[in-house]
XYZ file of N, CA and C in Angstrom:
753
model
N 0.860 -1.196 0.000
C 0.000 0.000 0.000
C 0.894 1.243 0.000
N 0.737 2.058 -1.069
C 1.549 3.265 -1.111
C 0.976 4.321 -0.180
N 1.710 5.429 -0.078
C 1.339 6.447 0.907
C -0.017 7.059 0.609
N -0.297 7.318 -0.683
C -1.586 7.928 -1.040
C -2.745 6.997 -0.692
N -2.566 5.731 -1.015
C -3.623 4.770 -0.687
C -3.787 4.625 0.826
N -2.673 4.746 1.549
C -2.737 4.628 3.010
C -3.601 5.742 3.610
N -3.364 6.980 3.174
C -4.165 8.090 3.697
C -5.613 7.993 3.255
N -5.828 7.494 2.064
C -7.200 7.289 1.593
C -7.906 6.238 2.450
N -7.157 5.206 2.828
C -7.744 4.168 3.672
C -8.029 4.702 5.078
N -7.143 5.572 5.577
C -7.416 6.214 6.866
C -8.729 6.980 6.823
N -8.953 7.672 5.734
C -10.186 8.440 5.579
C -11.385 7.518 5.466
N -11.253 6.431 4.672
C -12.381 5.519 4.488
C -12.772 4.839 5.795
N -11.783 4.525 6.607
C -12.059 3.843 7.873
C -12.421 4.823 9.002
N -12.554 6.085 8.665
C -12.974 7.116 9.637
C -11.974 7.314 10.770
N -10.699 6.991 10.525
C -9.696 7.153 11.567
C -9.530 8.625 11.935
N -9.555 9.501 10.921
C -9.432 10.935 11.196
C -10.574 11.415 12.082
N -11.786 10.998 11.726
C -12.956 11.472 12.472
C -12.975 10.928 13.894
N -12.539 9.684 14.041
C -12.465 9.113 15.394
C -11.452 9.884 16.237
N -10.314 10.236 15.634
C -9.284 10.981 16.363
C -9.797 12.349 16.793
N -10.491 13.043 15.859
C -11.026 14.371 16.192
C -12.100 14.258 17.265
N -13.012 13.284 17.096
C -14.083 13.110 18.079
C -13.509 12.776 19.451
N -12.508 11.915 19.494
C -11.889 11.542 20.776
C -11.233 12.753 21.424
N -10.508 13.540 20.624
C -9.808 14.699 21.180
C -10.791 15.712 21.762
N -11.894 15.968 21.051
C -12.871 16.946 21.524
C -13.568 16.438 22.787
N -13.969 15.159 22.781
C -14.631 14.587 23.956
C -13.666 14.556 25.143
N -12.391 14.227 24.860
C -11.401 14.191 25.936
C -11.228 15.571 26.568
N -11.143 16.603 25.728
C -11.015 17.961 26.253
C -12.224 18.322 27.117
N -13.413 17.956 26.651
C -14.623 18.273 27.405
C -14.639 17.546 28.747
N -14.238 16.268 28.753
C -14.211 15.504 30.001
C -13.193 16.078 30.989
N -12.044 16.508 30.476
C -11.026 17.102 31.350
C -11.548 18.398 31.966
N -12.238 19.217 31.174
C -12.802 20.450 31.701
C -13.835 20.166 32.786
N -14.679 19.173 32.547
C -15.704 18.817 33.534
C -15.045 18.306 34.818
N -14.002 17.477 34.669
C -13.320 16.928 35.848
C -12.656 18.022 36.672
N -11.953 18.929 35.992
C -11.245 19.985 36.720
C -12.198 20.973 37.388
N -13.415 21.100 36.832
C -14.376 22.048 37.394
C -15.212 21.439 38.513
N -15.556 20.141 38.386
C -16.494 19.537 39.339
C -15.817 18.757 40.456
N -14.639 18.158 40.210
C -14.006 17.339 41.237
C -13.715 18.130 42.513
N -13.158 19.369 42.421
C -12.913 20.119 43.660
C -14.194 20.398 44.443
N -15.317 20.546 43.750
C -16.587 20.818 44.422
C -16.998 19.660 45.317
N -16.664 18.426 44.897
C -16.994 17.235 45.677
C -15.813 16.768 46.536
N -14.812 17.644 46.726
C -13.643 17.336 47.553
C -12.869 16.121 47.050
N -12.893 15.907 45.726
C -12.096 14.822 45.147
C -10.643 15.281 45.099
N -9.692 14.475 45.586
C -8.287 14.910 45.621
C -7.728 15.195 44.230
N -6.669 16.013 44.198
C -6.082 16.425 42.921
C -5.513 15.247 42.136
N -5.046 14.209 42.833
C -4.464 13.075 42.113
C -5.507 12.380 41.257
N -6.778 12.443 41.662
C -7.829 11.818 40.858
C -8.002 12.550 39.527
N -7.885 13.874 39.542
C -7.968 14.645 38.302
C -6.809 14.284 37.382
N -5.606 14.198 37.955
C -4.440 13.820 37.142
C -4.585 12.416 36.577
N -5.176 11.505 37.359
C -5.382 10.136 36.883
C -6.340 10.111 35.702
N -7.418 10.892 35.792
C -8.376 10.965 34.684
C -7.689 11.466 33.419
N -6.870 12.495 33.558
C -6.172 13.055 32.390
C -5.227 12.024 31.781
N -4.481 11.306 32.622
C -3.543 10.297 32.120
C -4.274 9.156 31.419
N -5.407 8.724 31.971
C -6.178 7.653 31.348
C -6.733 8.092 29.993
N -7.187 9.345 29.920
C -7.710 9.853 28.651
C -6.603 9.914 27.601
N -5.431 10.391 28.001
C -4.308 10.459 27.061
C -3.900 9.056 26.604
N -3.852 8.110 27.538
C -3.468 6.741 27.198
C -4.487 6.080 26.275
N -5.742 6.507 26.362
C -6.778 5.905 25.537
C -6.793 6.380 24.095
N -6.108 7.496 23.804
C -6.142 8.047 22.435
C -5.553 7.082 21.404
N -4.315 6.580 21.586
C -3.792 5.644 20.572
C -4.614 4.372 20.463
N -5.214 3.937 21.572
C -6.058 2.738 21.532
C -7.270 2.990 20.646
N -7.889 4.175 20.798
C -9.061 4.505 19.986
C -8.707 4.567 18.504
N -7.546 5.152 18.185
C -7.127 5.270 16.780
C -6.855 3.895 16.180
N -6.160 3.037 16.927
C -5.863 1.688 16.434
C -7.143 0.894 16.222
N -8.074 1.009 17.151
C -9.354 0.294 17.011
C -10.134 0.793 15.799
N -10.080 2.101 15.537
C -10.764 2.659 14.371
C -10.186 2.109 13.081
N -8.868 1.856 13.067
C -8.214 1.304 11.875
C -8.502 -0.196 11.718
N -8.459 -0.923 12.823
C -8.511 -2.384 12.750
C -9.923 -2.944 12.725
N -10.917 -2.203 13.234
C -12.264 -2.746 13.350
C -13.273 -1.824 12.685
N -14.396 -2.433 12.345
C -15.478 -1.666 11.725
C -16.800 -2.125 12.307
N -17.691 -1.174 12.482
C -19.024 -1.482 12.992
C -19.920 -1.916 11.834
N -20.508 -3.089 11.954
C -21.388 -3.625 10.912
C -22.749 -3.952 11.521
N -23.759 -4.207 10.682
C -25.067 -4.606 11.230
C -24.985 -5.850 12.103
N -23.972 -6.696 11.848
C -23.805 -7.913 12.651
C -22.945 -7.678 13.901
N -22.449 -6.458 14.073
C -21.605 -6.151 15.209
C -20.230 -5.684 14.769
N -19.299 -5.634 15.710
C -17.940 -5.178 15.417
C -17.149 -6.331 14.807
N -16.515 -6.027 13.658
C -15.689 -7.024 12.971
C -14.385 -6.385 12.543
N -13.392 -7.232 12.258
C -12.160 -6.728 11.691
C -12.432 -6.150 10.314
N -11.792 -5.048 10.006
C -12.051 -4.354 8.747
C -11.761 -5.246 7.552
N -10.705 -6.071 7.636
C -10.350 -6.938 6.515
C -11.414 -7.982 6.227
N -12.248 -8.283 7.231
C -13.267 -9.312 7.054
C -14.574 -8.754 6.496
N -14.666 -7.447 6.350
C -15.906 -6.824 5.886
C -15.794 -6.548 4.398
N -16.714 -7.087 3.640
C -16.736 -6.845 2.191
C -17.149 -5.396 1.930
N -16.560 -4.759 0.896
C -16.902 -3.356 0.592
C -18.398 -3.135 0.421
N -19.101 -4.149 -0.114
C -20.542 -3.988 -0.341
C -21.331 -3.954 0.955
N -20.766 -4.541 2.006
C -21.467 -4.584 3.297
C -20.921 -3.565 4.292
N -19.974 -2.759 3.855
C -19.395 -1.761 4.748
C -20.356 -0.591 4.970
N -20.462 -0.179 6.223
C -21.289 0.992 6.547
C -20.397 2.113 7.075
N -19.136 2.115 6.623
C -18.187 3.123 7.091
C -18.664 4.532 6.767
N -19.294 4.711 5.593
C -19.765 6.043 5.229
C -20.877 6.499 6.163
N -21.796 5.577 6.475
C -22.879 5.921 7.410
C -22.322 6.214 8.797
N -21.350 5.422 9.219
C -20.714 5.664 10.514
C -20.008 7.009 10.528
N -19.391 7.361 9.392
C -18.714 8.657 9.286
C -19.660 9.820 9.469
N -20.880 9.692 8.877
C -21.870 10.776 9.043
C -22.292 10.900 10.510
N -22.431 9.760 11.196
C -22.796 9.802 12.620
C -21.673 10.451 13.434
N -20.435 10.154 13.044
C -19.309 10.786 13.738
C -19.298 12.291 13.506
N -19.690 12.711 12.292
C -19.779 14.149 12.006
C -20.762 14.827 12.953
N -21.937 14.207 13.121
C -22.941 14.780 14.026
C -22.439 14.786 15.467
N -21.730 13.706 15.849
C -21.193 13.639 17.214
C -20.173 14.745 17.450
N -19.292 14.970 16.462
C -18.277 16.017 16.599
C -18.927 17.386 16.713
N -19.949 17.634 15.878
C -20.648 18.920 15.933
C -21.306 19.116 17.297
N -21.943 18.055 17.805
C -22.629 18.156 19.104
C -21.638 18.434 20.225
N -20.504 17.686 20.229
C -19.521 17.861 21.293
C -18.850 19.223 21.190
N -18.611 19.685 19.958
C -18.032 21.017 19.790
C -18.967 22.086 20.331
N -20.259 21.905 20.106
C -21.229 22.864 20.654
C -21.190 22.855 22.180
N -21.062 21.648 22.757
C -20.963 21.552 24.214
C -19.680 22.205 24.704
N -18.571 22.011 23.957
C -17.299 22.611 24.350
C -17.370 24.130 24.308
N -18.030 24.665 23.269
C -18.200 26.120 23.176
C -19.033 26.623 24.350
N -20.059 25.862 24.727
C -20.894 26.250 25.872
C -20.065 26.292 27.155
N -19.180 25.308 27.334
C -18.316 25.282 28.523
C -17.384 26.486 28.534
N -16.809 26.817 27.364
C -15.913 27.964 27.280
C -16.646 29.262 27.608
N -17.865 29.416 27.075
C -18.645 30.621 27.361
C -19.000 30.708 28.836
N -19.337 29.545 29.429
C -19.678 29.532 30.856
C -18.472 29.943 31.691
N -17.281 29.405 31.330
C -16.067 29.766 32.069
C -15.765 31.256 31.923
N -16.019 31.787 30.730
C -15.740 33.208 30.501
C -16.678 34.096 31.310
N -17.948 33.723 31.337
C -18.928 34.532 32.076
C -18.723 34.438 33.582
N -18.254 33.296 34.064
C -18.105 33.095 35.503
C -16.687 33.350 35.994
N -15.800 33.706 35.099
C -14.431 34.008 35.522
C -14.413 35.314 36.308
N -13.642 35.380 37.387
C -13.581 36.620 38.168
C -12.916 37.729 37.367
N -13.395 38.932 37.547
C -12.802 40.070 36.857
C -11.405 40.332 37.387
N -10.523 40.966 36.594
C -9.138 41.182 37.025
C -9.021 41.900 38.366
N -9.968 42.799 38.643
C -9.858 43.549 39.889
C -10.492 42.871 41.084
N -11.199 41.753 40.817
C -11.867 41.086 41.926
C -10.899 40.174 42.655
N -11.154 39.925 43.919
C -10.321 39.029 44.712
C -11.160 38.454 45.830
N -10.607 37.448 46.479
C -11.332 36.804 47.573
C -11.574 37.797 48.705
N -12.728 37.683 49.386
C -13.013 38.614 50.476
C -11.963 38.528 51.577
N -11.686 39.674 52.189
C -10.693 39.743 53.261
C -11.206 38.996 54.485
N -10.378 38.119 55.012
C -10.761 37.346 56.187
C -10.411 38.124 57.445
N -11.300 38.138 58.428
C -10.990 38.857 59.676
C -9.787 38.236 60.367
N -8.836 39.077 60.753
C -7.599 38.580 61.359
C -7.873 37.837 62.661
N -8.823 38.352 63.454
C -9.143 37.724 64.738
C -10.277 36.715 64.550
N -9.955 35.627 63.886
C -10.944 34.585 63.620
C -10.251 33.234 63.603
N -10.947 32.206 64.076
C -10.332 30.889 64.186
C -11.383 29.800 64.051
N -10.949 28.691 63.465
C -11.763 27.478 63.396
C -10.959 26.343 64.009
N -11.581 25.601 64.898
C -10.934 24.449 65.525
C -11.435 23.203 64.810
N -10.574 22.596 64.015
C -10.967 21.405 63.275
C -11.055 20.199 64.206
N -11.808 19.166 63.822
C -11.904 17.965 64.670
C -10.522 17.383 64.957
N -10.293 17.046 66.214
C -9.015 16.453 66.592
C -8.970 14.995 66.146
N -7.804 14.565 65.682
C -7.641 13.198 65.191
C -7.228 12.277 66.333
N -7.924 11.150 66.463
C -7.610 10.176 67.499
C -6.576 9.192 66.959
N -5.366 9.225 67.517
C -4.283 8.356 67.058
C -4.156 7.085 67.884
N -5.005 6.901 68.871
C -4.930 5.727 69.732
C -5.408 4.492 68.979
N -4.874 3.329 69.376
C -5.308 2.071 68.770
C -6.775 1.800 69.076
N -7.194 2.185 70.268
C -8.593 2.010 70.666
C -9.397 3.187 70.120
N -10.156 2.926 69.076
C -10.907 3.998 68.431
C -12.048 4.516 69.296
N -12.384 3.766 70.375
C -13.436 4.243 71.270
C -12.994 5.475 72.047
N -11.699 5.783 72.027
C -11.196 6.968 72.720
C -11.469 8.243 71.933
N -12.223 8.108 70.848
C -12.562 9.287 70.068
C -13.329 10.319 70.875
N -14.051 9.871 71.914
C -14.802 10.817 72.738
C -13.870 11.809 73.417
N -12.639 11.356 73.735
C -11.673 12.247 74.385
C -11.237 13.349 73.421
N -11.004 12.984 72.161
C -10.642 13.978 71.144
C -11.770 14.994 70.961
N -13.021 14.507 70.976
C -14.161 15.414 70.856
C -14.257 16.330 72.078
N -13.947 15.776 73.250
C -13.999 16.582 74.473
C -12.961 17.692 74.464
N -11.753 17.380 73.978
C -10.711 18.404 73.866
C -11.174 19.531 72.948
N -11.742 19.167 71.813
C -12.211 20.181 70.866
C -13.298 21.058 71.495
N -14.240 20.426 72.180
C -15.331 21.187 72.812
C -14.794 22.147 73.874
N -13.849 21.680 74.688
C -13.294 22.525 75.736
C -12.549 23.726 75.131
N -11.786 23.472 74.079
C -11.046 24.559 73.432
C -12.014 25.581 72.858
N -13.074 25.099 72.209
C -14.071 26.014 71.640
C -14.714 26.869 72.731
N -15.012 26.241 73.869
C -15.641 26.981 74.972
C -14.709 28.065 75.500
N -13.418 27.722 75.661
C -12.462 28.713 76.151
C -12.264 29.839 75.148
N -12.151 29.485 73.864
C -11.911 30.507 72.842
C -13.103 31.443 72.706
N -14.302 30.892 72.898
C -15.500 31.719 72.767
C -15.548 32.826 73.814
N -14.783 32.652 74.909
C -14.786 33.665 75.976
C -13.793 34.790 75.704
N -12.988 34.663 74.641
C -12.019 35.704 74.310
C -12.709 36.810 73.527
N -12.623 38.012 74.022
C -13.293 39.138 73.374
C -12.714 39.396 71.984
N -13.571 39.818 71.072
C -13.180 40.209 69.706
C -12.636 39.055 68.866
N -12.794 37.823 69.327
C -12.315 36.683 68.546
C -13.513 35.948 67.953
N -13.526 35.844 66.627
C -14.586 35.117 65.938
C -14.241 33.632 65.953
N -15.104 32.828 66.570
C -14.863 31.396 66.710
C -15.963 30.637 65.966
N -15.575 29.773 65.038
C -16.528 28.992 64.263
C -17.030 27.819 65.097
N -18.312 27.550 65.011
C -18.918 26.504 65.824
C -18.451 25.120 65.386
N -18.614 24.157 66.283
C -18.227 22.775 65.995
C -19.086 22.188 64.884
N -20.350 22.582 64.829
C -21.248 22.067 63.784
C -20.710 22.418 62.402
N -20.176 23.628 62.258
C -19.674 24.078 60.958
C -18.390 23.370 60.553
N -17.593 22.935 61.539
C -16.302 22.298 61.225
C -16.376 20.771 61.216
N -17.520 20.216 61.622
C -17.623 18.761 61.789
C -17.409 18.005 60.480
N -17.758 18.615 59.353
C -17.663 17.905 58.066
C -16.242 17.868 57.507
N -15.321 18.604 58.129
C -13.957 18.655 57.616
C -13.069 17.632 58.322
N -11.979 17.247 57.637
C -11.020 16.319 58.223
C -10.104 17.053 59.197
N -9.385 16.275 60.006
C -8.457 16.879 60.960
C -7.353 17.641 60.238
N -6.899 17.091 59.117
C -5.847 17.733 58.332
C -6.297 17.777 56.867
N -7.057 18.798 56.504
C -7.581 18.862 55.133
C -6.462 19.050 54.116
N -6.713 18.560 52.892
C -5.714 18.673 51.826
C -5.508 20.127 51.404
N -6.590 20.887 51.359
C -6.508 22.287 50.932
C -6.978 23.166 52.090
N -6.038 23.544 52.946
C -6.392 24.311 54.139
C -6.908 25.702 53.780
N -6.323 26.316 52.756
C -6.768 27.654 52.355
C -8.231 27.643 51.935
N -8.611 26.618 51.164
C -10.000 26.521 50.706
C -10.947 26.340 51.889
N -10.540 25.520 52.861
C -11.371 25.311 54.051
C -11.531 26.620 54.824
N -10.429 27.359 54.974
C -10.483 28.633 55.700
C -11.390 29.630 54.980
N -11.321 29.660 53.652
C -12.196 30.559 52.878
C -13.657 30.179 53.082
N -13.944 28.879 53.061
C -15.329 28.424 53.244
C -15.855 28.771 54.628
N -14.978 28.681 55.634
C -15.390 28.974 57.009
C -15.284 30.463 57.341
N -14.540 31.217 56.525
C -14.397 32.656 56.760
C -13.491 32.992 57.929
N -12.372 32.249 58.063
C -11.448 32.489 59.179
C -10.038 32.657 58.637
N -9.208 33.347 59.426
C -7.814 33.572 59.038
C -6.888 32.534 59.645
N -7.269 31.958 60.794
C -6.422 30.970 61.465
C -7.205 29.687 61.708
N -6.467 28.590 61.727
C -7.067 27.265 61.932
C -6.236 26.521 62.975
N -6.928 25.856 63.888
C -6.259 25.039 64.896
C -6.475 23.569 64.562
N -5.366 22.845 64.385
C -5.411 21.414 64.133
C -4.835 20.697 65.345
N -5.250 19.456 65.544
C -4.701 18.729 66.684
C -4.881 17.230 66.573
N -4.070 16.522 67.334
C -4.181 15.073 67.441
C -4.144 14.685 68.913
N -4.767 13.563 69.224
C -4.810 13.052 70.596
C -4.391 11.593 70.581
N -3.479 11.234 71.486
C -3.018 9.852 71.591
C -3.017 9.454 73.062
N -3.641 8.318 73.339
C -3.789 7.883 74.731
C -3.252 6.465 74.871
N -2.387 6.252 75.882
C -1.835 4.919 76.115
C -1.259 4.835 77.515
N -1.563 3.730 78.219
C -0.986 3.418 79.529
C -1.097 4.573 80.513
N -2.290 5.079 80.684
C -2.521 6.120 81.670
C -1.968 7.469 81.311
N -1.459 7.635 80.105
C -0.922 8.911 79.647
C -1.711 9.385 78.438
N -1.676 10.683 78.245
C -2.319 11.249 77.061
C -1.387 12.305 76.472
N -1.281 12.299 75.162
C -0.470 13.302 74.459
C -1.383 14.052 73.493
N -1.358 15.370 73.624
C -2.159 16.235 72.758
C -1.216 17.137 71.976
N -1.262 17.037 70.659
C -0.478 17.913 69.781
C -1.411 18.931 69.143
N -1.049 20.190 69.218
C -1.866 21.239 68.603
C -0.988 22.119 67.727
N -1.572 22.600 66.637
C -0.871 23.486 65.717
C -1.799 24.619 65.318
N -1.319 25.819 65.484
C -2.068 26.987 65.044
C -1.486 27.443 63.713
N -2.340 27.549 62.695
C -1.872 27.815 61.335
C -2.540 29.069 60.791
N -1.739 29.923 60.193
C -2.257 31.071 59.462
C -2.674 30.572 58.080
N -3.972 30.409 57.871
C -4.467 29.816 56.633
C -4.216 30.701 55.427
N -4.106 32.004 55.624
C -3.886 32.915 54.495
C -2.521 32.693 53.868
N -1.510 32.410 54.704
C -0.153 32.180 54.201
C 0.235 30.712 54.268
N -0.675 29.868 54.796
C -0.399 28.445 54.988
C 0.908 28.265 55.770
N 1.022 29.014 56.870
C 2.243 29.002 57.674
C 1.886 28.729 59.135
N 2.745 27.970 59.822
C 2.529 27.668 61.232
C 2.850 28.902 62.089
N 1.944 29.250 62.981
C 2.180 30.336 63.932
C 2.855 29.783 65.181
N 2.369 28.655 65.660
C 3.036 27.962 66.757
C 2.477 26.549 66.877
N 3.223 25.712 67.574
C 2.797 24.339 67.817
C 3.236 23.931 69.218
N 2.479 23.016 69.805
C 2.786 22.625 71.190
C 2.364 21.179 71.415
N 3.116 20.475 72.226
C 2.779 19.109 72.609
C 2.550 19.063 74.114
N 1.432 18.481 74.527
C 1.092 18.378 75.943
C 1.086 16.895 76.328
N 1.897 16.515 77.305
C 1.906 15.160 77.849
C 1.370 15.232 79.275
N 0.294 14.511 79.522
C -0.355 14.579 80.839
C -0.791 13.188 81.294
N -0.908 13.023 82.647
C -1.542 11.820 83.192
C -3.039 11.927 82.948
N -3.667 10.786 82.791
C -5.089 10.814 82.466
C -5.926 10.327 83.647
N -5.466 10.624 84.837
C -6.231 10.245 86.029
C -7.582 10.934 86.022
N -7.597 12.189 85.610
C -8.845 12.938 85.551
C -8.968 13.506 84.135
N -9.790 12.847 83.340
C -9.926 13.230 81.935
C -10.373 14.678 81.810
N -11.342 15.062 82.603
C -11.898 16.410 82.475
C -10.882 17.475 82.876
N -10.051 17.165 83.872
C -9.026 18.122 84.280
C -8.000 18.315 83.165
N -7.651 17.226 82.484
C -6.700 17.316 81.371
C -7.289 18.173 80.255
N -8.552 17.917 79.898
C -9.195 18.694 78.841
C -9.207 20.180 79.183
N -9.568 20.498 80.419
C -9.660 21.888 80.843
C -8.288 22.558 80.858
N -7.273 21.826 81.343
C -5.934 22.402 81.439
C -5.362 22.703 80.058
N -5.469 21.742 79.151
C -4.919 21.925 77.806
C -5.641 23.053 77.076
N -6.961 23.064 77.156
C -7.730 24.095 76.454
C -7.432 25.482 77.021
N -7.216 25.577 78.348
C -6.907 26.867 78.953
C -5.550 27.383 78.482
N -4.567 26.478 78.397
C -3.242 26.897 77.936
C -3.283 27.374 76.485
N -4.078 26.693 75.670
C -4.206 27.115 74.269
C -4.863 28.489 74.183
N -5.902 28.679 74.963
C -6.599 29.968 74.975
C -5.657 31.074 75.452
N -4.858 30.801 76.491
C -3.909 31.791 76.980
C -2.876 32.137 75.914
N -2.416 31.098 75.184
C -1.432 31.364 74.136
C -2.012 32.239 73.028
N -3.263 32.002 72.691
C -3.899 32.836 71.672
C -4.105 34.252 72.160
């Protein structure tokens, strides 16, 4: 098969149209993934995985378009289909309509992004400097039933912080849906409307308890201070009160 016949065969087998249709659909899927995944708190690696899978699928789609043909009896190898029974031309027209439809959808996505893009002078609202959210404390103990202690520490800290004048403290109900260490702390702070975030972990073993706390400036994603508290757990409530009071004093 000479070069001219080869390109003619590519056209007859709709390889060009399959490649164009795949590229347009792939672009549309990537746009949808990048726009919707963050809304559902899907991690960034999932978006990258989708993109890699789409890229890897392109040569497979092109090879399949060359090697196989859709017939009334189903998918067959192109060499096995007689020219009189080939519906490649009909399939090509369907691909034309598919490309037009997907291109229209892609244009709609571009227009939507343009209309919803922030203006050059716009920026995120200023977060009040004297504001804090205490995220749920992570229980590092082997006994997961000790989670009540982590919740108690968080409640005590919130109660102490609420008594500090001029400090905006986000309620536990508002922070309950977030993880102890969110992947995107800045986004969480923007959603909660706070400038600082307190993260912590609790570990309990053999009559001892260790509480690690970190105060983070969410605007700069920088640690302001961190502290580790090691205490006897003879009186759980006394430990909770003591640790929360020290944190409040430090703030």
